[in-house]
């Protein structure tokens, strides 16, 4: 069964990574860059500020701690599972399309990009009042774009991204659940 899943993972990777073009290379390399998302992060922070005002001071360290835990936990798992990234896997590395010679570290299970983006998305979705539904859709697009970009770039198998999303959702959920015991949006105060 595990071999069947690995086969599906590899076929999906090669299909997504193999559908490349110069325009998509530029786009997904750009999407995968954390710095490009700074305006979006500022928008999220502003949205949280509008809902929490001075209590936003509780949110900032919670986000920083959550992303740090998500990131470092993924590194711990990567080093212990030791699943090679597609671009380092000897059986396929010669057919994986690399953009700007980018590959990443040696191991890829599970994706830190996917975990960190999902933890942020779940956290913000849970912290914002129900009236801010549009931001939840923006967060979904954010998570999907980052996850797809990691596979497109050949840095992760789809399973690495899906696993990252699962762990990230847990980290976002637990952080928001704990913080909501301390603070609540001004609409519900």
PDB file of N, CA and C in Angstrom, residues 39-83:
ATOM      1  N   UNK A  39       2.993  42.264   2.107  1.00  0.00           N
ATOM      2  CA  UNK A  39       1.771  43.098   2.077  1.00  0.00           C
ATOM      3  C   UNK A  39       0.527  42.330   2.543  1.00  0.00           C
ATOM      4  N   UNK A  40       0.442  41.047   2.192  1.00  0.00           N
ATOM      5  CA  UNK A  40      -0.701  40.229   2.635  1.00  0.00           C
ATOM      6  C   UNK A  40      -0.657  40.039   4.151  1.00  0.00           C
ATOM      7  N   UNK A  41       0.539  39.796   4.686  1.00  0.00           N
ATOM      8  CA  UNK A  41       0.670  39.653   6.143  1.00  0.00           C
ATOM      9  C   UNK A  41       0.264  40.948   6.841  1.00  0.00           C
ATOM     10  N   UNK A  42       0.636  42.070   6.256  1.00  0.00           N
ATOM     11  CA  UNK A  42       0.239  43.372   6.832  1.00  0.00           C
ATOM     12  C   UNK A  42      -1.277  43.535   6.797  1.00  0.00           C
ATOM     13  N   UNK A  43      -1.901  43.098   5.701  1.00  0.00           N
ATOM     14  CA  UNK A  43      -3.364  43.154   5.587  1.00  0.00           C
ATOM     15  C   UNK A  43      -4.005  42.291   6.688  1.00  0.00           C
ATOM     16  N   UNK A  44      -3.465  41.102   6.909  1.00  0.00           N
ATOM     17  CA  UNK A  44      -4.000  40.220   7.957  1.00  0.00           C
ATOM     18  C   UNK A  44      -3.839  40.862   9.328  1.00  0.00           C
ATOM     19  N   UNK A  45      -2.669  41.432   9.566  1.00  0.00           N
ATOM     20  CA  UNK A  45      -2.415  42.081  10.853  1.00  0.00           C
ATOM     21  C   UNK A  45      -3.362  43.261  11.057  1.00  0.00           C
ATOM     22  N   UNK A  46      -3.570  44.044  10.023  1.00  0.00           N
ATOM     23  CA  UNK A  46      -4.506  45.162  10.110  1.00  0.00           C
ATOM     24  C   UNK A  46      -5.921  44.653  10.406  1.00  0.00           C
ATOM     25  N   UNK A  47      -6.313  43.582   9.758  1.00  0.00           N
ATOM     26  CA  UNK A  47      -7.643  43.003   9.995  1.00  0.00           C
ATOM     27  C   UNK A  47      -7.780  42.511  11.428  1.00  0.00           C
ATOM     28  N   UNK A  48      -6.743  41.895  11.935  1.00  0.00           N
ATOM     29  CA  UNK A  48      -6.769  41.449  13.330  1.00  0.00           C
ATOM     30  C   UNK A  48      -6.809  42.653  14.272  1.00  0.00           C
ATOM     31  N   UNK A  49      -6.022  43.667  13.951  1.00  0.00           N
ATOM     32  CA  UNK A  49      -6.010  44.876  14.781  1.00  0.00           C
ATOM     33  C   UNK A  49      -7.396  45.504  14.855  1.00  0.00           C
ATOM     34  N   UNK A  50      -8.078  45.592  13.708  1.00  0.00           N
ATOM     35  CA  UNK A  50      -9.438  46.168  13.693  1.00  0.00           C
ATOM     36  C   UNK A  50     -10.385  45.387  14.597  1.00  0.00           C
ATOM     37  N   UNK A  51     -10.140  44.101  14.732  1.00  0.00           N
ATOM     38  CA  UNK A  51     -11.024  43.261  15.551  1.00  0.00           C
ATOM     39  C   UNK A  51     -10.619  43.206  17.016  1.00  0.00           C
ATOM     40  N   UNK A  52      -9.353  43.453  17.313  1.00  0.00           N
ATOM     41  CA  UNK A  52      -8.868  43.257  18.683  1.00  0.00           C
ATOM     42  C   UNK A  52      -8.255  44.497  19.331  1.00  0.00           C
ATOM     43  N   UNK A  53      -7.971  45.523  18.552  1.00  0.00           N
ATOM     44  CA  UNK A  53      -7.342  46.750  19.043  1.00  0.00           C
ATOM     45  C   UNK A  53      -6.128  46.441  19.917  1.00  0.00           C
ATOM     46  N   UNK A  54      -6.131  46.869  21.184  1.00  0.00           N
ATOM     47  CA  UNK A  54      -4.938  46.682  22.020  1.00  0.00           C
ATOM     48  C   UNK A  54      -4.636  45.209  22.300  1.00  0.00           C
ATOM     49  N   UNK A  55      -5.622  44.358  22.208  1.00  0.00           N
ATOM     50  CA  UNK A  55      -5.369  42.931  22.422  1.00  0.00           C
ATOM     51  C   UNK A  55      -4.546  42.298  21.299  1.00  0.00           C
ATOM     52  N   UNK A  56      -4.322  43.065  20.233  1.00  0.00           N
ATOM     53  CA  UNK A  56      -3.451  42.577  19.150  1.00  0.00           C
ATOM     54  C   UNK A  56      -2.057  42.294  19.703  1.00  0.00           C
ATOM     55  N   UNK A  57      -1.693  42.966  20.791  1.00  0.00           N
ATOM     56  CA  UNK A  57      -0.391  42.710  21.406  1.00  0.00           C
ATOM     57  C   UNK A  57      -0.261  41.272  21.911  1.00  0.00           C
ATOM     58  N   UNK A  58      -1.369  40.607  22.154  1.00  0.00           N
ATOM     59  CA  UNK A  58      -1.339  39.176  22.513  1.00  0.00           C
ATOM     60  C   UNK A  58      -1.185  38.314  21.255  1.00  0.00           C
ATOM     61  N   UNK A  59      -1.731  38.806  20.159  1.00  0.00           N
ATOM     62  CA  UNK A  59      -1.756  38.023  18.916  1.00  0.00           C
ATOM     63  C   UNK A  59      -0.371  37.910  18.287  1.00  0.00           C
ATOM     64  N   UNK A  60       0.376  39.005  18.282  1.00  0.00           N
ATOM     65  CA  UNK A  60       1.683  38.995  17.616  1.00  0.00           C
ATOM     66  C   UNK A  60       2.634  37.937  18.170  1.00  0.00           C
ATOM     67  N   UNK A  61       2.842  37.872  19.489  1.00  0.00           N
ATOM     68  CA  UNK A  61       3.738  36.821  19.992  1.00  0.00           C
ATOM     69  C   UNK A  61       3.161  35.420  19.787  1.00  0.00           C
ATOM     70  N   UNK A  62       1.834  35.307  19.802  1.00  0.00           N
ATOM     71  CA  UNK A  62       1.217  33.998  19.557  1.00  0.00           C
ATOM     72  C   UNK A  62       1.518  33.526  18.137  1.00  0.00           C
ATOM     73  N   UNK A  63       1.397  34.430  17.165  1.00  0.00           N
ATOM     74  CA  UNK A  63       1.717  34.077  15.775  1.00  0.00           C
ATOM     75  C   UNK A  63       3.193  33.719  15.638  1.00  0.00           C
ATOM     76  N   UNK A  64       4.060  34.528  16.230  1.00  0.00           N
ATOM     77  CA  UNK A  64       5.502  34.268  16.133  1.00  0.00           C
ATOM     78  C   UNK A  64       5.851  32.902  16.733  1.00  0.00           C
ATOM     79  N   UNK A  65       5.292  32.609  17.898  1.00  0.00           N
ATOM     80  CA  UNK A  65       5.569  31.319  18.539  1.00  0.00           C
ATOM     81  C   UNK A  65       4.998  30.168  17.713  1.00  0.00           C
ATOM     82  N   UNK A  66       3.781  30.340  17.214  1.00  0.00           N
ATOM     83  CA  UNK A  66       3.126  29.287  16.425  1.00  0.00           C
ATOM     84  C   UNK A  66       3.927  28.961  15.172  1.00  0.00           C
ATOM     85  N   UNK A  67       4.340  29.988  14.436  1.00  0.00           N
ATOM     86  CA  UNK A  67       5.096  29.755  13.201  1.00  0.00           C
ATOM     87  C   UNK A  67       6.465  29.152  13.527  1.00  0.00           C
ATOM     88  N   UNK A  68       7.087  29.600  14.604  1.00  0.00           N
ATOM     89  CA  UNK A  68       8.383  29.028  14.997  1.00  0.00           C
ATOM     90  C   UNK A  68       8.243  27.545  15.341  1.00  0.00           C
ATOM     91  N   UNK A  69       7.204  27.199  16.098  1.00  0.00           N
ATOM     92  CA  UNK A  69       6.979  25.793  16.452  1.00  0.00           C
ATOM     93  C   UNK A  69       6.664  24.978  15.200  1.00  0.00           C
ATOM     94  N   UNK A  70       5.797  25.497  14.358  1.00  0.00           N
ATOM     95  CA  UNK A  70       5.443  24.808  13.108  1.00  0.00           C
ATOM     96  C   UNK A  70       6.688  24.557  12.268  1.00  0.00           C
ATOM     97  N   UNK A  71       7.498  25.588  12.103  1.00  0.00           N
ATOM     98  CA  UNK A  71       8.696  25.491  11.280  1.00  0.00           C
ATOM     99  C   UNK A  71       9.708  24.508  11.865  1.00  0.00           C
ATOM    100  N   UNK A  72       9.984  24.642  13.142  1.00  0.00           N
ATOM    101  CA  UNK A  72      10.994  23.778  13.755  1.00  0.00           C
ATOM    102  C   UNK A  72      10.522  22.336  13.894  1.00  0.00           C
ATOM    103  N   UNK A  73       9.231  22.140  14.100  1.00  0.00           N
ATOM    104  CA  UNK A  73       8.700  20.775  14.151  1.00  0.00           C
ATOM    105  C   UNK A  73       8.853  20.113  12.783  1.00  0.00           C
ATOM    106  N   UNK A  74       8.604  20.859  11.708  1.00  0.00           N
ATOM    107  CA  UNK A  74       8.763  20.284  10.371  1.00  0.00           C
ATOM    108  C   UNK A  74      10.226  19.933  10.110  1.00  0.00           C
ATOM    109  N   UNK A  75      11.158  20.751  10.584  1.00  0.00           N
ATOM    110  CA  UNK A  75      12.584  20.453  10.424  1.00  0.00           C
ATOM    111  C   UNK A  75      12.940  19.192  11.209  1.00  0.00           C
ATOM    112  N   UNK A  76      12.413  19.068  12.413  1.00  0.00           N
ATOM    113  CA  UNK A  76      12.659  17.868  13.225  1.00  0.00           C
ATOM    114  C   UNK A  76      12.159  16.617  12.513  1.00  0.00           C
ATOM    115  N   UNK A  77      10.945  16.696  11.982  1.00  0.00           N
ATOM    116  CA  UNK A  77      10.371  15.545  11.267  1.00  0.00           C
ATOM    117  C   UNK A  77      11.185  15.255  10.003  1.00  0.00           C
ATOM    118  N   UNK A  78      11.546  16.297   9.257  1.00  0.00           N
ATOM    119  CA  UNK A  78      12.346  16.107   8.037  1.00  0.00           C
ATOM    120  C   UNK A  78      13.629  15.340   8.342  1.00  0.00           C
ATOM    121  N   UNK A  79      14.329  15.763   9.387  1.00  0.00           N
ATOM    122  CA  UNK A  79      15.607  15.135   9.708  1.00  0.00           C
ATOM    123  C   UNK A  79      15.453  13.715  10.238  1.00  0.00           C
ATOM    124  N   UNK A  80      14.317  13.393  10.835  1.00  0.00           N
ATOM    125  CA  UNK A  80      14.107  12.041  11.352  1.00  0.00           C
ATOM    126  C   UNK A  80      13.503  11.090  10.326  1.00  0.00           C
ATOM    127  N   UNK A  81      12.607  11.602   9.486  1.00  0.00           N
ATOM    128  CA  UNK A  81      12.015  10.766   8.439  1.00  0.00           C
ATOM    129  C   UNK A  81      13.014  10.583   7.294  1.00  0.00           C
ATOM    130  N   UNK A  82      13.746  11.644   6.981  1.00  0.00           N
ATOM    131  CA  UNK A  82      14.806  11.633   5.970  1.00  0.00           C
ATOM    132  C   UNK A  82      14.305  11.224   4.578  1.00  0.00           C
ATOM    133  N   UNK A  83      13.127  11.698   4.204  1.00  0.00           N
ATOM    134  CA  UNK A  83      12.622  11.466   2.843  1.00  0.00           C
ATOM    135  C   UNK A  83      13.224  12.524   1.926  1.00  0.00           C
TER     136      UNK A  83
END
